Amino acid sequence: TQLLEQSPQFLSIQEGENLTVYCNSSSVFSSLQWYRQEPGEGPVLLVTVVTGGEVKKLKRLTFQFGDARKDSSLHITAAQPGDTGLYLCAGGIRTSYDKVIFGPGTSLSVIP
Amino acid sequence: DTEVTQTPKHLVMGMTNKKSLKCEQHMGHRAMYWYKQKAKKPPELMFVYSYEKLSINESVPSRFSPECPNSSLLNLHLHALQPEDSALYLCASSPLSSQMNYNEQFFGPGTRLTVL
């Protein structure tokens, strides 16, 4: 059974601070997605990483896929209140459909 | 069009009511999904449709009945629900492209369901 863990579970920081969220597993994934979800809304896909060691940047967000494709990190520079939300990592598994396993999520609150 | 739409946005129903949730995508995706999500928890997979056929049912109670009328539409029919079924119900779609192994799913905004 593939499982994803995320840490920290909750994070409350001041505007302007930096933070890193971690997504870890003992399983290898064919891809890994990061989603951000605001209360009462659906998850929004931020990025997909597919190659071990891959780094992608999206403005103030930096995503890294571990060399062994078992873990990933999301780093936010100079956090803003608009970054507040639930961050979900999801590992892709090759099967008959586009199966993903979700981590439990990291709830981020950025205080102005 | 890169959007998944869901209606209604909010739904309140009694335990004896029958209602339906609707989902639509026009991205040409061949897989569509229903998820249930409780507050501050990740989405839980309920059903998967691949090429308009039900391929996965994650042991969901029969009071939830999915339907895929065509490749763009997905419905979830609700009957005799329980208060513990109150949750955010999310629809998603994905390409099912054999040339890519990205497993990307695109979510709709969800329907907030309250069962009284």
Short mmCIF file of C-alpha atoms in Angstrom, two decimals:
data_model
loop_
_atom_site.label_atom_id
_atom_site.label_comp_id
_atom_site.label_asym_id
_atom_site.label_seq_id
_atom_site.Cartn_x
_atom_site.Cartn_y
_atom_site.Cartn_z
CA THR A 1 0.00 0.00 0.00
CA GLN A 2 1.42 3.32 -1.08
CA LEU A 3 1.22 6.06 1.50
CA LEU A 4 2.29 9.69 1.43
CA GLU A 5 3.16 11.67 4.53
CA GLN A 6 3.31 15.44 4.72
CA SER A 7 4.97 17.68 7.26
CA PRO A 8 4.21 19.88 8.94
CA GLN A 9 0.49 19.22 9.26
CA PHE A 10 -0.23 22.83 10.26
CA LEU A 11 1.83 25.94 9.75
CA SER A 12 1.11 29.53 10.77
CA ILE A 13 3.63 32.17 9.73
CA GLN A 14 3.94 35.91 9.33
CA GLU A 15 3.81 37.57 5.93
CA GLY A 16 7.27 37.74 4.39
CA GLU A 17 8.64 34.58 5.99
CA ASN A 18 9.93 31.58 4.06
CA LEU A 19 8.66 28.04 4.53
CA THR A 20 9.13 24.49 3.29
CA VAL A 21 6.57 21.71 3.17
CA TYR A 22 7.69 18.11 2.82
CA CYS A 23 6.01 15.12 1.18
CA ASN A 24 7.54 11.71 1.87
CA SER A 25 6.89 8.08 1.02
CA SER A 26 8.62 4.72 0.99
CA SER A 27 7.12 4.10 -2.47
CA VAL A 28 8.30 5.24 -5.89
CA PHE A 29 5.88 7.35 -7.90
CA SER A 30 5.78 7.93 -11.65
CA SER A 31 4.91 11.57 -11.03
CA LEU A 32 4.08 13.90 -8.19
CA GLN A 33 1.61 16.77 -8.14
CA TRP A 34 1.17 19.66 -5.73
CA TYR A 35 -2.26 21.19 -5.30
CA ARG A 36 -3.46 24.21 -3.32
CA GLN A 37 -6.98 24.27 -2.01
CA GLU A 38 -8.83 27.22 -0.50
CA PRO A 39 -11.75 26.64 1.89
CA GLY A 40 -14.91 25.57 0.09
CA GLU A 41 -13.15 25.28 -3.27
CA GLY A 42 -11.64 22.45 -5.28
CA PRO A 43 -7.89 21.73 -5.35
CA VAL A 44 -5.98 23.69 -7.97
CA LEU A 45 -3.04 21.97 -9.64
CA LEU A 46 0.17 23.96 -9.07
CA VAL A 47 2.81 21.74 -10.62
CA THR A 48 3.68 18.24 -11.78
CA VAL A 49 7.18 16.80 -11.45
CA VAL A 50 8.12 13.57 -13.20
CA THR A 51 11.93 13.24 -13.25
CA GLY A 52 14.02 12.36 -10.20
CA GLY A 53 15.89 15.45 -9.01
CA GLU A 54 13.68 17.77 -11.03
CA VAL A 55 13.24 21.34 -9.77
CA LYS A 56 10.45 23.61 -10.96
CA LYS A 57 9.80 27.22 -10.05
CA LEU A 58 6.49 29.02 -10.15
CA LYS A 59 7.06 32.65 -9.11
CA ARG A 60 7.81 32.44 -5.35
CA LEU A 61 7.20 28.68 -5.19
CA THR A 62 9.96 26.12 -5.76
CA PHE A 63 9.15 22.44 -6.12
CA GLN A 64 11.65 19.59 -6.01
CA PHE A 65 11.23 15.89 -6.73
CA GLY A 66 13.62 13.60 -4.89
CA ASP A 67 16.26 11.70 -6.85
CA ALA A 68 14.56 8.38 -6.06
CA ARG A 69 11.09 9.78 -6.87
CA LYS A 70 9.85 8.96 -3.36
CA ASP A 71 9.69 12.44 -1.88
CA SER A 72 9.15 16.07 -2.76
CA SER A 73 9.35 19.50 -1.21
CA LEU A 74 7.59 22.80 -1.74
CA HIS A 75 9.41 25.97 -0.73
CA ILE A 76 7.64 29.32 -0.57
CA THR A 77 9.71 32.51 -0.45
CA ALA A 78 8.32 35.65 1.16
CA ALA A 79 4.90 34.17 1.92
CA GLN A 80 1.85 36.33 1.32
CA PRO A 81 -1.69 36.07 2.76
CA GLY A 82 -2.85 34.84 -0.64
CA ASP A 83 -0.72 31.72 -0.13
CA THR A 84 -3.03 30.62 2.68
CA GLY A 85 -4.68 27.27 2.02
CA LEU A 86 -4.39 23.49 2.19
CA TYR A 87 -1.39 22.17 0.26
CA LEU A 88 -1.80 18.61 -0.98
CA CYS A 89 0.85 16.45 -2.57
CA ALA A 90 -0.33 13.56 -4.74
CA GLY A 91 1.73 10.68 -6.07
CA GLY A 92 0.95 9.25 -9.49
CA ILE A 93 0.71 5.49 -9.94
CA ARG A 94 0.69 3.74 -13.29
CA THR A 95 -2.53 1.80 -13.68
CA SER A 96 -5.59 1.70 -15.94
CA TYR A 97 -6.45 5.29 -15.04
CA ASP A 98 -4.59 8.41 -13.84
CA LYS A 99 -4.46 7.17 -10.27
CA VAL A 100 -3.07 9.43 -7.56
CA ILE A 101 -2.51 8.92 -3.85
CA PHE A 102 -3.04 12.05 -1.79
CA GLY A 103 -1.00 13.04 1.21
CA PRO A 104 -2.90 14.23 4.30
CA GLY A 105 -2.22 17.89 3.48
CA THR A 106 -0.48 20.86 5.10
CA SER A 107 -2.73 23.66 6.27
CA LEU A 108 -0.89 26.97 5.82
CA SER A 109 -1.99 30.25 7.33
CA VAL A 110 -0.08 33.42 6.42
CA ILE A 111 -0.82 36.27 8.81
CA PRO A 112 -0.63 39.83 7.46
CA ASP B 1 -11.54 25.50 -22.07
CA THR B 2 -9.53 24.14 -19.14
CA GLU B 3 -12.32 24.13 -16.61
CA VAL B 4 -14.32 21.52 -14.76
CA THR B 5 -17.70 22.87 -13.70
CA GLN B 6 -19.99 21.54 -11.00
CA THR B 7 -23.57 22.31 -10.06
CA PRO B 8 -25.01 23.13 -7.67
CA LYS B 9 -22.44 24.97 -5.54
CA HIS B 10 -24.40 24.25 -2.37
CA LEU B 11 -27.08 21.64 -1.63
CA VAL B 12 -29.13 21.01 1.50
CA MET B 13 -31.26 17.89 1.54
CA GLY B 14 -33.25 15.77 3.93
CA MET B 15 -32.59 12.09 4.47
CA THR B 16 -35.60 11.12 2.34
CA ASN B 17 -34.80 13.38 -0.61
CA LYS B 18 -33.43 12.45 -4.03
CA LYS B 19 -31.01 14.88 -5.62
CA SER B 20 -28.28 14.87 -8.25
CA LEU B 21 -24.88 16.51 -8.55
CA LYS B 22 -23.63 17.42 -12.00
CA CYS B 23 -20.15 17.79 -13.46
CA GLU B 24 -19.01 18.84 -16.92
CA GLN B 25 -15.65 19.17 -18.68
CA HIS B 26 -14.79 20.16 -22.24
CA MET B 27 -11.07 19.33 -22.23
CA GLY B 28 -11.54 16.06 -24.11
CA HIS B 29 -10.52 14.11 -21.02
CA ARG B 30 -11.45 10.44 -21.06
CA ALA B 31 -11.48 9.78 -17.32
CA MET B 32 -13.76 11.41 -14.76
CA TYR B 33 -13.82 11.01 -11.00
CA TRP B 34 -15.99 11.62 -7.95
CA TYR B 35 -14.31 12.37 -4.63
CA LYS B 36 -15.67 13.07 -1.16
CA GLN B 37 -13.78 15.47 1.09
CA LYS B 38 -14.22 16.27 4.77
CA ALA B 39 -12.85 19.48 6.25
CA LYS B 40 -9.04 19.72 6.43
CA LYS B 41 -8.71 16.17 5.01
CA PRO B 42 -7.54 15.02 1.56
CA PRO B 43 -10.09 13.99 -1.06
CA GLU B 44 -11.27 10.37 -0.88
CA LEU B 45 -11.86 8.61 -4.18
CA MET B 46 -15.40 7.29 -4.71
CA PHE B 47 -15.78 6.40 -8.42
CA VAL B 48 -13.73 6.42 -11.62
CA TYR B 49 -15.15 6.43 -15.14
CA SER B 50 -12.78 5.55 -17.98
CA TYR B 51 -14.07 5.98 -21.53
CA GLU B 52 -17.57 6.44 -20.12
CA LYS B 53 -17.52 3.12 -18.30
CA LEU B 54 -17.40 2.69 -14.53
CA SER B 55 -13.97 1.24 -13.79
CA ILE B 56 -13.55 1.85 -10.07
CA ASN B 57 -16.08 1.83 -7.22
CA GLU B 58 -14.31 2.29 -3.89
CA SER B 59 -16.93 0.32 -1.92
CA VAL B 60 -19.27 3.29 -1.90
CA PRO B 61 -22.75 2.73 -0.36
CA SER B 62 -25.53 2.23 -2.90
CA ARG B 63 -27.24 5.44 -1.79
CA PHE B 64 -24.65 7.10 -4.09
CA SER B 65 -25.23 6.21 -7.76
CA PRO B 66 -22.92 7.56 -10.46
CA GLU B 67 -23.82 8.05 -14.10
CA CYS B 68 -21.78 9.08 -17.14
CA PRO B 69 -24.19 10.09 -19.94
CA ASN B 70 -21.34 11.01 -22.31
CA SER B 71 -17.63 11.78 -22.30
CA SER B 72 -18.18 15.34 -21.03
CA LEU B 73 -20.77 14.77 -18.31
CA LEU B 74 -20.75 13.02 -14.97
CA ASN B 75 -23.62 12.83 -12.51
CA LEU B 76 -23.90 11.61 -8.94
CA HIS B 77 -27.41 10.63 -7.88
CA LEU B 78 -28.13 10.83 -4.18
CA HIS B 79 -30.91 9.03 -2.31
CA ALA B 80 -31.61 8.38 1.36
CA LEU B 81 -28.37 9.97 2.53
CA GLN B 82 -27.25 10.16 6.13
CA PRO B 83 -26.02 13.24 8.03
CA GLU B 84 -22.49 11.78 8.00
CA ASP B 85 -22.56 12.06 4.18
CA SER B 86 -22.35 15.84 4.55
CA ALA B 87 -19.11 16.87 2.84
CA LEU B 88 -17.59 18.64 -0.16
CA TYR B 89 -18.11 16.50 -3.26
CA LEU B 90 -15.48 17.03 -5.91
CA CYS B 91 -15.48 16.05 -9.55
CA ALA B 92 -12.21 15.71 -11.46
CA SER B 93 -11.11 14.75 -14.94
CA SER B 94 -7.85 13.54 -16.49
CA PRO B 95 -6.56 12.94 -20.02
CA LEU B 96 -5.79 9.18 -19.84
CA SER B 97 -3.07 9.73 -22.42
CA SER B 98 -0.89 6.66 -22.92
CA GLN B 99 1.96 8.92 -24.08
CA MET B 100 2.21 10.78 -20.81
CA ASN B 101 2.53 9.44 -17.31
CA TYR B 102 1.72 12.65 -15.53
CA ASN B 103 -1.44 11.39 -13.75
CA GLU B 104 -2.72 14.97 -13.63
CA GLN B 105 -6.27 15.39 -12.43
CA PHE B 106 -8.17 18.66 -12.76
CA PHE B 107 -10.78 19.42 -10.17
CA GLY B 108 -14.04 21.31 -10.22
CA PRO B 109 -15.00 23.78 -7.47
CA GLY B 110 -17.07 21.17 -5.63
CA THR B 111 -20.59 20.92 -4.26
CA ARG B 112 -21.01 21.56 -0.54
CA LEU B 113 -23.62 19.01 0.56
CA THR B 114 -25.45 19.20 3.86
CA VAL B 115 -27.75 16.35 4.87
CA LEU B 116 -30.25 17.20 7.59
#
